[in-house]
Short mmCIF file of C-alpha atoms in Angstrom, two decimals:
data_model
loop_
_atom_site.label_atom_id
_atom_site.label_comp_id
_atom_site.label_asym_id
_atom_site.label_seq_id
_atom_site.Cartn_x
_atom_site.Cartn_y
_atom_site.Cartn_z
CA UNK U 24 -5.24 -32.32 7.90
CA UNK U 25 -2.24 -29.82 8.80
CA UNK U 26 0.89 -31.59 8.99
CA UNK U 27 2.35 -28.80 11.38
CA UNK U 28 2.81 -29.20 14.73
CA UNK U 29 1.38 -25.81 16.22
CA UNK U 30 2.23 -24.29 18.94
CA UNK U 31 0.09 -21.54 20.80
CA UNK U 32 1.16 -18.83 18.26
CA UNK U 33 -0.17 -20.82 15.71
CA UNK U 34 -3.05 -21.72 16.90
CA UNK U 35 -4.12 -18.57 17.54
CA UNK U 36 -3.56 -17.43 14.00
CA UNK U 37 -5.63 -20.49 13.06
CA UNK U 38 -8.29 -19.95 15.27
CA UNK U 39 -8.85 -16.41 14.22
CA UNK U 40 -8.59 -17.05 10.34
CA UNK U 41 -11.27 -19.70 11.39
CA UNK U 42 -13.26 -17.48 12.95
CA UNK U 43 -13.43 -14.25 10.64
CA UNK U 44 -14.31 -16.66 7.95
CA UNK U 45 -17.24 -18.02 10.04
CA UNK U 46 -18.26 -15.27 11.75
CA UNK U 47 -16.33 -12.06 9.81
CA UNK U 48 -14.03 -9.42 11.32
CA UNK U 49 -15.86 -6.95 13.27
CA UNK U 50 -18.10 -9.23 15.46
CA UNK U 51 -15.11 -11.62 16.45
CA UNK U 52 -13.78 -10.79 19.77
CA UNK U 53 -9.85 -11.54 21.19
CA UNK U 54 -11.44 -13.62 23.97
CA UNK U 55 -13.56 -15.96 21.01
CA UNK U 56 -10.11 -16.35 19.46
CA UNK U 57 -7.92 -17.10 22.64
CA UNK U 58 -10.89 -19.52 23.59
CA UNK U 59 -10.90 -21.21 20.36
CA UNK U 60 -6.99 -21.67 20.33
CA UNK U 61 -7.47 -23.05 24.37
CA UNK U 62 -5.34 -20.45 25.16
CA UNK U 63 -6.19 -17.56 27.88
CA UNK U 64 -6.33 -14.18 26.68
CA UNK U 65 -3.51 -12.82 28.28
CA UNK U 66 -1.65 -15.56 26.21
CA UNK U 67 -3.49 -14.10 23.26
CA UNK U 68 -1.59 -10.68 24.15
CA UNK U 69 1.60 -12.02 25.07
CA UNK U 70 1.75 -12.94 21.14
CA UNK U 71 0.00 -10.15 19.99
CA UNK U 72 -1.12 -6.51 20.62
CA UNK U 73 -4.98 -6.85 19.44
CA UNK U 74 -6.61 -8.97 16.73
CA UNK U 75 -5.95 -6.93 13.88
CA UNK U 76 -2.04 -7.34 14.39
CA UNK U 77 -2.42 -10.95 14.70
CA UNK U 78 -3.58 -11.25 10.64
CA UNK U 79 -0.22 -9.45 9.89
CA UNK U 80 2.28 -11.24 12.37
CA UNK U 81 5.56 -12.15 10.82
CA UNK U 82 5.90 -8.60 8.83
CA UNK U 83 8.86 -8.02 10.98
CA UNK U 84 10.25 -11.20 10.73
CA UNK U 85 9.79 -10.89 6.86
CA UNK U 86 10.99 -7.48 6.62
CA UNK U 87 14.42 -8.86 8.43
CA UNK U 88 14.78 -11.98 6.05
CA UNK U 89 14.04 -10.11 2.45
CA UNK U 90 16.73 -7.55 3.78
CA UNK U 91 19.24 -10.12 4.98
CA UNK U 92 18.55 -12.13 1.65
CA UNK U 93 19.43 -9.19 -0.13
CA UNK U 94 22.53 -8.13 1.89
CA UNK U 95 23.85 -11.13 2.06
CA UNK U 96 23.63 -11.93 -2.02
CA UNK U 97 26.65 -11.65 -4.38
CA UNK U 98 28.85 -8.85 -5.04
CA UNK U 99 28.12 -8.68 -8.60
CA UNK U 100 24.72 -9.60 -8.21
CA UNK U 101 22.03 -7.07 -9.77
CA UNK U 102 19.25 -5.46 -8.19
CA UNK U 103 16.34 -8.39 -9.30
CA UNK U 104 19.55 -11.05 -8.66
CA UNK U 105 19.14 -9.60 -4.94
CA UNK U 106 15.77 -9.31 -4.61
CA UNK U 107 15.19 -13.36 -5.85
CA UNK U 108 17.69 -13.64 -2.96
CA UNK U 109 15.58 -11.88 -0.79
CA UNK U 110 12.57 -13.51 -1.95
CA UNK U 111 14.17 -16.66 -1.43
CA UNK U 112 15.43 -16.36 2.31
CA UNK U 113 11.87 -14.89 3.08
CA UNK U 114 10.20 -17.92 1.57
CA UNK U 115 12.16 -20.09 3.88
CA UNK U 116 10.21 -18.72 6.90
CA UNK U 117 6.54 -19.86 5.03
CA UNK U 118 5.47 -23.00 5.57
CA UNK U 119 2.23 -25.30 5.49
CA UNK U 120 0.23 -23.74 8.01
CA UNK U 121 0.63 -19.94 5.61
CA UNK U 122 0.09 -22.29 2.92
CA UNK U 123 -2.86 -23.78 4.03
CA UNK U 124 -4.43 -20.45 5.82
CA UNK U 125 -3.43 -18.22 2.56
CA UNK U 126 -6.57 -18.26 0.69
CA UNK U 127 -8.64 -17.73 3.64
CA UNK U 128 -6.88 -15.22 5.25
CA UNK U 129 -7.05 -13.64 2.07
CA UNK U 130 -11.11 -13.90 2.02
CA UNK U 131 -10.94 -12.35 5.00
CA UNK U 132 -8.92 -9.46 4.67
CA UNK U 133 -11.26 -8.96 1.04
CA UNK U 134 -14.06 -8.60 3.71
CA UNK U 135 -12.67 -5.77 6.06
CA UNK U 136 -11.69 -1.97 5.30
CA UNK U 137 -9.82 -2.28 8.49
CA UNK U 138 -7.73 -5.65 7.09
CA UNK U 139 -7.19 -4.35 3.77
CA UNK U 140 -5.49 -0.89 5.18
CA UNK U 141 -3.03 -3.02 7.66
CA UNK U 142 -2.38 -5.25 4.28
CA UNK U 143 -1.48 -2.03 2.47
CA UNK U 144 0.80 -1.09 4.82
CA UNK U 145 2.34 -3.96 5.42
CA UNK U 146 3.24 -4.23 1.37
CA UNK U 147 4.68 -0.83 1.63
CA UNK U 148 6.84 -1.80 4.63
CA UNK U 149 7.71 -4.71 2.76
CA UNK U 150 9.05 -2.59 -0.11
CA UNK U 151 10.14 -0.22 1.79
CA UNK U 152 12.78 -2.76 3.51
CA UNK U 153 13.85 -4.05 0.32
CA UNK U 154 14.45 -0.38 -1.38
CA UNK U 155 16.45 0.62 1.68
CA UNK U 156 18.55 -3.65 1.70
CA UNK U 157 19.57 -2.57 -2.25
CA UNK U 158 20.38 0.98 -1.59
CA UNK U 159 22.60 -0.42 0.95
CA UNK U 160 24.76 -2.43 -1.60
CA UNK U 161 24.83 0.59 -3.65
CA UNK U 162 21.85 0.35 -5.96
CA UNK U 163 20.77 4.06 -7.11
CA UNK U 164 17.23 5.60 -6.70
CA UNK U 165 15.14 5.20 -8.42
CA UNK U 166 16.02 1.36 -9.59
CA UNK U 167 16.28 -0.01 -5.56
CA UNK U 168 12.66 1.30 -5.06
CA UNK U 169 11.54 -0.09 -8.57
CA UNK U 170 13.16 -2.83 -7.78
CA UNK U 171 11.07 -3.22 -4.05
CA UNK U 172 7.98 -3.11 -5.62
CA UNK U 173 8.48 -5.57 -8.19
CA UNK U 174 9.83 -7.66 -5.11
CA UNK U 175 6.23 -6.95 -3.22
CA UNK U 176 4.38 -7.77 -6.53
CA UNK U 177 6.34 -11.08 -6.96
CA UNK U 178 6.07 -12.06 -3.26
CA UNK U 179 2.61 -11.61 -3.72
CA UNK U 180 1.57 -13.13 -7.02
CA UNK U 181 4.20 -16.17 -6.02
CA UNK U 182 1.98 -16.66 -2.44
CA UNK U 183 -1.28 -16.51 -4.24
CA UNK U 184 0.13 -19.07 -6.96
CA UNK U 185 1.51 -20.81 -4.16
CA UNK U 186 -1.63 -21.22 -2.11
CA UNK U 187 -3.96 -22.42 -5.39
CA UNK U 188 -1.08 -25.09 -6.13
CA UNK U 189 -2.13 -28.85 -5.17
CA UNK U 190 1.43 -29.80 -4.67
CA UNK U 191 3.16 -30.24 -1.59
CA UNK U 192 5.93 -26.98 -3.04
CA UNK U 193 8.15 -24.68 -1.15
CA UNK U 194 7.29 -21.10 -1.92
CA UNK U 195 10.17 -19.79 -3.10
CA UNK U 196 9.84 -21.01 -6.82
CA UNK U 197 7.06 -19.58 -6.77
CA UNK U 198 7.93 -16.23 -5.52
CA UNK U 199 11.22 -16.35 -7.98
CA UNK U 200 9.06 -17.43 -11.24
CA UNK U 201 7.01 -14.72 -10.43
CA UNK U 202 9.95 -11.84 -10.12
CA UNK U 203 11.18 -13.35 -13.35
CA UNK U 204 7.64 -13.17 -14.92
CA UNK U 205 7.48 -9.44 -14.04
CA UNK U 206 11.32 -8.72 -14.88
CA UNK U 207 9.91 -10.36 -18.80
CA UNK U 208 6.65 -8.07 -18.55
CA UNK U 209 8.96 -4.73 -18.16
CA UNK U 210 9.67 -5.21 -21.90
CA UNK U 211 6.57 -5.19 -22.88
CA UNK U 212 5.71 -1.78 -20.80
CA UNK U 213 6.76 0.51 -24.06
CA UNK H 12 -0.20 34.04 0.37
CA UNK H 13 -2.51 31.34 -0.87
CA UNK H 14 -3.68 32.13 -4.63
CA UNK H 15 -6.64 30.09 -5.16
CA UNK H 16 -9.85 31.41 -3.76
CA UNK H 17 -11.03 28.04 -1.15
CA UNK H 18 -14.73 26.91 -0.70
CA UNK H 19 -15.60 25.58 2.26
CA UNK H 20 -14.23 21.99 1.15
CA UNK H 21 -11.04 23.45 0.77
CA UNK H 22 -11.22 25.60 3.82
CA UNK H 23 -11.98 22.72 5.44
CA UNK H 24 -8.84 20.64 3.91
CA UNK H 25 -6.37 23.26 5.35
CA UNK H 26 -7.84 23.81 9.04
CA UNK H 27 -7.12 20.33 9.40
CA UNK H 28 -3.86 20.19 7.81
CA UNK H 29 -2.78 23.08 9.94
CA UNK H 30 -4.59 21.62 13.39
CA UNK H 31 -2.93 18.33 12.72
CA UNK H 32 0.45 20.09 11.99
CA UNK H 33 0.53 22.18 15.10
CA UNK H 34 -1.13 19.52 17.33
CA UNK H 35 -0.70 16.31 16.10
CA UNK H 36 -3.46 14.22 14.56
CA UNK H 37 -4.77 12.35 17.29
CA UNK H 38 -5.51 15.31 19.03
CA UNK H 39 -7.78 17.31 16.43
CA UNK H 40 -11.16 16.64 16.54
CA UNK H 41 -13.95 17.45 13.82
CA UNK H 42 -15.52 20.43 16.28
CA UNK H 43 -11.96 22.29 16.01
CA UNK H 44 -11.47 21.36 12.06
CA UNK H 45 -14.53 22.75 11.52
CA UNK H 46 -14.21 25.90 13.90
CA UNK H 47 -10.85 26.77 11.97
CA UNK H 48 -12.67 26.63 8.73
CA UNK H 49 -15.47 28.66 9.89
CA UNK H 50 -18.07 26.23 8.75
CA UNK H 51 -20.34 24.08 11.39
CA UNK H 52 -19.90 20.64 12.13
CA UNK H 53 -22.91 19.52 9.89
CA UNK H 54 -21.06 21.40 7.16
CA UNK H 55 -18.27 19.03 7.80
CA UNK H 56 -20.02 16.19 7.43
CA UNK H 57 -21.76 17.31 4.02
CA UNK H 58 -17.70 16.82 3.01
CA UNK H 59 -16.60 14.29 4.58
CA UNK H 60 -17.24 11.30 6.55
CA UNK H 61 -14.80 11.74 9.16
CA UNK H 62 -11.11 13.31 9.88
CA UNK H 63 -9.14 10.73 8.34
CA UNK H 64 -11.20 10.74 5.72
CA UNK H 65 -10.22 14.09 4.58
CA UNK H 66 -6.72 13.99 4.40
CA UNK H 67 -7.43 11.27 1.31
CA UNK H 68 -9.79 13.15 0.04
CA UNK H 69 -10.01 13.48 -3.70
CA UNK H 70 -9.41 9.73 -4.12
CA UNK H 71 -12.05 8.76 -5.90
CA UNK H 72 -11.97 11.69 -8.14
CA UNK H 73 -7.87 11.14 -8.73
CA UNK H 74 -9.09 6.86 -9.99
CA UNK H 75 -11.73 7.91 -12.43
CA UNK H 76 -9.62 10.79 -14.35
CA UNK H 77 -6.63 7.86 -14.35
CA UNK H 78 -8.65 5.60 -15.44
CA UNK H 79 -10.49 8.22 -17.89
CA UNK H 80 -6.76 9.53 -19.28
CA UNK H 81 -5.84 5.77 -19.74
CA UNK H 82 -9.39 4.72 -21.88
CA UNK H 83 -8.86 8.11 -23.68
CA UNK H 84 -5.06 7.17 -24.73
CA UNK H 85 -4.74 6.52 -28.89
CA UNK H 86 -5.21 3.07 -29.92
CA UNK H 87 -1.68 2.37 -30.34
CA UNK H 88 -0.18 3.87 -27.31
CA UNK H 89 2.02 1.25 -25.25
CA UNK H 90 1.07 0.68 -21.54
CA UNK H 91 3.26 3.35 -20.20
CA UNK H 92 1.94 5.94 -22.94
CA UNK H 93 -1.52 5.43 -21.55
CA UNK H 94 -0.48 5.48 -18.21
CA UNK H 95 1.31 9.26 -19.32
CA UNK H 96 -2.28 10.46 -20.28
CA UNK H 97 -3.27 8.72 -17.24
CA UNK H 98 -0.93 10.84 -14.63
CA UNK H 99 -1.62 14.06 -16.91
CA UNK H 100 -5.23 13.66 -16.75
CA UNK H 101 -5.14 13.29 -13.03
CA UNK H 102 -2.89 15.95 -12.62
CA UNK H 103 -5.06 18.34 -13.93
CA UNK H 104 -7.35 17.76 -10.81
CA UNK H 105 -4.22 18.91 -8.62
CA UNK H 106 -4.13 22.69 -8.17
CA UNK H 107 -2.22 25.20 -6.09
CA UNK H 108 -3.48 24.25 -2.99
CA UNK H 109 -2.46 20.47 -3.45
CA UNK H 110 0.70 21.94 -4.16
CA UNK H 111 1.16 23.87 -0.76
CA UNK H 112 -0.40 21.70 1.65
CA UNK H 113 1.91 18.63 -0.09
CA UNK H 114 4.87 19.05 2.51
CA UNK H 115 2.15 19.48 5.53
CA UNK H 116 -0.11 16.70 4.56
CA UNK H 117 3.01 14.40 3.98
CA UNK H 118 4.03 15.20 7.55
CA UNK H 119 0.95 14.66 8.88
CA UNK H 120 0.83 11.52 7.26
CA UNK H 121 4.62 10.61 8.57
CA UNK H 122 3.30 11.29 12.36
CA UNK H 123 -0.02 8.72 12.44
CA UNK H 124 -0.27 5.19 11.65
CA UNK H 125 -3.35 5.74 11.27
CA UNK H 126 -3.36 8.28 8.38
CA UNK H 127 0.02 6.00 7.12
CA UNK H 128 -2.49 2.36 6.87
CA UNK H 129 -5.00 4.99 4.71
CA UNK H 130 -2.76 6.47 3.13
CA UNK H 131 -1.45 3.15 2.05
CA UNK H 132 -4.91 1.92 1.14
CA UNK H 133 -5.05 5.19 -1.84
CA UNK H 134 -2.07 3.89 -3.32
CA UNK H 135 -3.48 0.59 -3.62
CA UNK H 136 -6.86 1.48 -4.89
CA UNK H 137 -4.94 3.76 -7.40
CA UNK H 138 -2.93 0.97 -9.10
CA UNK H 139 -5.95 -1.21 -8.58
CA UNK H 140 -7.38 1.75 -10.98
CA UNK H 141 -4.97 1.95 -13.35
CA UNK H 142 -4.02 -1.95 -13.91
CA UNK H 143 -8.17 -2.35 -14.34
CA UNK H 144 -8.14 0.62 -17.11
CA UNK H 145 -5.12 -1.06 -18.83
CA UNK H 146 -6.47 -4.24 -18.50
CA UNK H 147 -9.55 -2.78 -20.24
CA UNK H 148 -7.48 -1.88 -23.01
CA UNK H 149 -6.40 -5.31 -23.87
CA UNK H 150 -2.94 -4.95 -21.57
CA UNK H 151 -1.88 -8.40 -20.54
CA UNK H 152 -1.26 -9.67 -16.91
CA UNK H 153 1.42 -9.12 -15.41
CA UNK H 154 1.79 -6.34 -17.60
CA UNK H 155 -0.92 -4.40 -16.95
CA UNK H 156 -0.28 -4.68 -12.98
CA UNK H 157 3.65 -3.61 -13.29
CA UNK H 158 2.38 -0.13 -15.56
CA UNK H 159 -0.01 0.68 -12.79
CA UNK H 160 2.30 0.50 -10.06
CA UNK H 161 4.71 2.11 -11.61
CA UNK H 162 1.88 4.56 -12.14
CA UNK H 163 1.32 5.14 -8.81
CA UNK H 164 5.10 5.24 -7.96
CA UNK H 165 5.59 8.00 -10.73
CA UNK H 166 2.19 10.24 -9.02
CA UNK H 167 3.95 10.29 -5.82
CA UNK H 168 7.56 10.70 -6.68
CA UNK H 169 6.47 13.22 -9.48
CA UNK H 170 4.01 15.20 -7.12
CA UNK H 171 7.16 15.33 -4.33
CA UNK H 172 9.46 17.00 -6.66
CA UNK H 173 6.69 19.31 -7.59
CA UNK H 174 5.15 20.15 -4.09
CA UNK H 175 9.44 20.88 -3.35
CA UNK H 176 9.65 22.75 -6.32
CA UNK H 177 10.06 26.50 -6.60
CA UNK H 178 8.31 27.53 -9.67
CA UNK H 179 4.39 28.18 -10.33
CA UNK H 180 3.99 25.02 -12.69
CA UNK H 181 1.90 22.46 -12.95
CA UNK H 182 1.77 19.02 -11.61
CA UNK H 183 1.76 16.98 -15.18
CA UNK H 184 5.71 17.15 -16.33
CA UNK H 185 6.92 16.39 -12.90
CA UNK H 186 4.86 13.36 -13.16
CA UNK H 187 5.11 12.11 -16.97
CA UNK H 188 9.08 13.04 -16.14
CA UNK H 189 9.14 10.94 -13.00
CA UNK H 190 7.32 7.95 -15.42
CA UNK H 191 10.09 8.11 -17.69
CA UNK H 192 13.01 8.09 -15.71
CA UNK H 193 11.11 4.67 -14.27
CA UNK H 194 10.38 3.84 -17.72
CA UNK H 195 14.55 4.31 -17.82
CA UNK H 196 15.36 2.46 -14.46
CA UNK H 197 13.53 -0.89 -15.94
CA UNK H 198 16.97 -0.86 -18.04
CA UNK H 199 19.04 -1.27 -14.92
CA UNK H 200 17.35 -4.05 -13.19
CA UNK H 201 19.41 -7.05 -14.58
#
């Protein structure tokens, strides 16, 4: 049972996770998902432009946290010391219900060409965000955009950790173990 | 003055680089790609599936000689040495019209989400390449996952410098050089 209290939003994100799994992609329809949620479909579009946008919501919200995280870390912090920060304020904004919907939103994103190229580009906005938070605070190209995509890689190997976990965990260890995992594995690269 | 002598493939790869340059993507269809190129429609779609298609054309091809260079590295080569054969095997698939239609296409690209969520989709499926060939090769996770992206972060930043450079040379040192100052930039990380 979700221990979340949702709100339309959220159940509309529920609803159509629900029903790509059941049904896949391509033959569910806005007005399935807004009717599944008990919502009408002009609610449905007063939270999101179309159904595909509705698998990616929060990228802007993300995008702002990662980059205040990262601005708003130490002085003498270094690039990966900013990024954890990043990760960390960004993890604050995941809770049960991404937690719970991860591993099925992931199945279904597996199952569409269509998903997989708005997940693509969402990663690259992602690192894109955090290349352009640590050249802000002085960090030189190329290390800020190395450093972005090991923050993209982390923040996605942490989430996928996260979401296989039985434990009732935050996120953010797991997106931090994982930055640290991949900061270890550069010294093994040769 | 172009120096290679195109086929119709190629033929068709420029009309529609130049028809989405002057006119914007959205507004080319595969009638006026195909007019440009002096082919017929059908001839098109011997090529290509469809428009958007095109402009990531060559992906396929680009994976297997990655993931060829990387299988074909020497038995003691470190991940980023087999991702070096990797990038110089591929490279030897990019030729002088890659080079000239690089500023274009990257426009093109900049101008359509469309062409931006595919184009996002390549890079993907080329690190998913690259981490599977090193992976192959006995390269630990997360290892093998941090050499491929940086595999597919020294490609593009390596084929940028080249498609801006001057000089008639070839698409390998920009890459293997954009690798190593990566390779360098792990260093700076903290």
């Amino acid at each position: 049972m979700a221990r979340w209290e949702p709100g339309a939003r959220e159940r509309l994100v529920v609803a159509a996770v629900e029903l790509f799994t059941e049904q896949g992609y391509d033959a569910t329809t806005v007005a399935q998902i807004a009717e599944r949620a008990g919502v009408t479909r002009s609610t449905f579009f007063r939270y999101f432009p179309d159904k595909r946008e509705l698998l990616v919501a929060g990228q802007d919200t993300l995008s702002r946290l990662l980059t205040e995280g990262i601005a708003d870390a130490p002085v003498g912090a270094s690039p990966l010391e900013a990024v954890a920060a990043g990760l960390e304020r960004a993890s604050s904004a995941m809770g049960a219900m991404n937690r719970e919907l991860g591993p099925r939103l992931k199945a279904a994103v597996a199952a569409s060409a269509e998903l997989q190229e708005r997940d693509a580009l969402k990663s690259v906005g992602l690192a894109a965000a955090m290349t352009t938070a640590l050249v802000a605070r002085g960090v030189p190209d190329p290390t800020a955009q190395l450093a972005g995509e090991l923050g993209v890689l982390a923040f996605k190997r942490g989430y996928a950790q996260w979401s296989e976990s039985d434990a009732d965990e935050a996120l953010a260890p797991y997106a931090v173990a994982a930055l640290n995992e991949l900061r270890k594995a550069t010294a093994a690269l040769g």
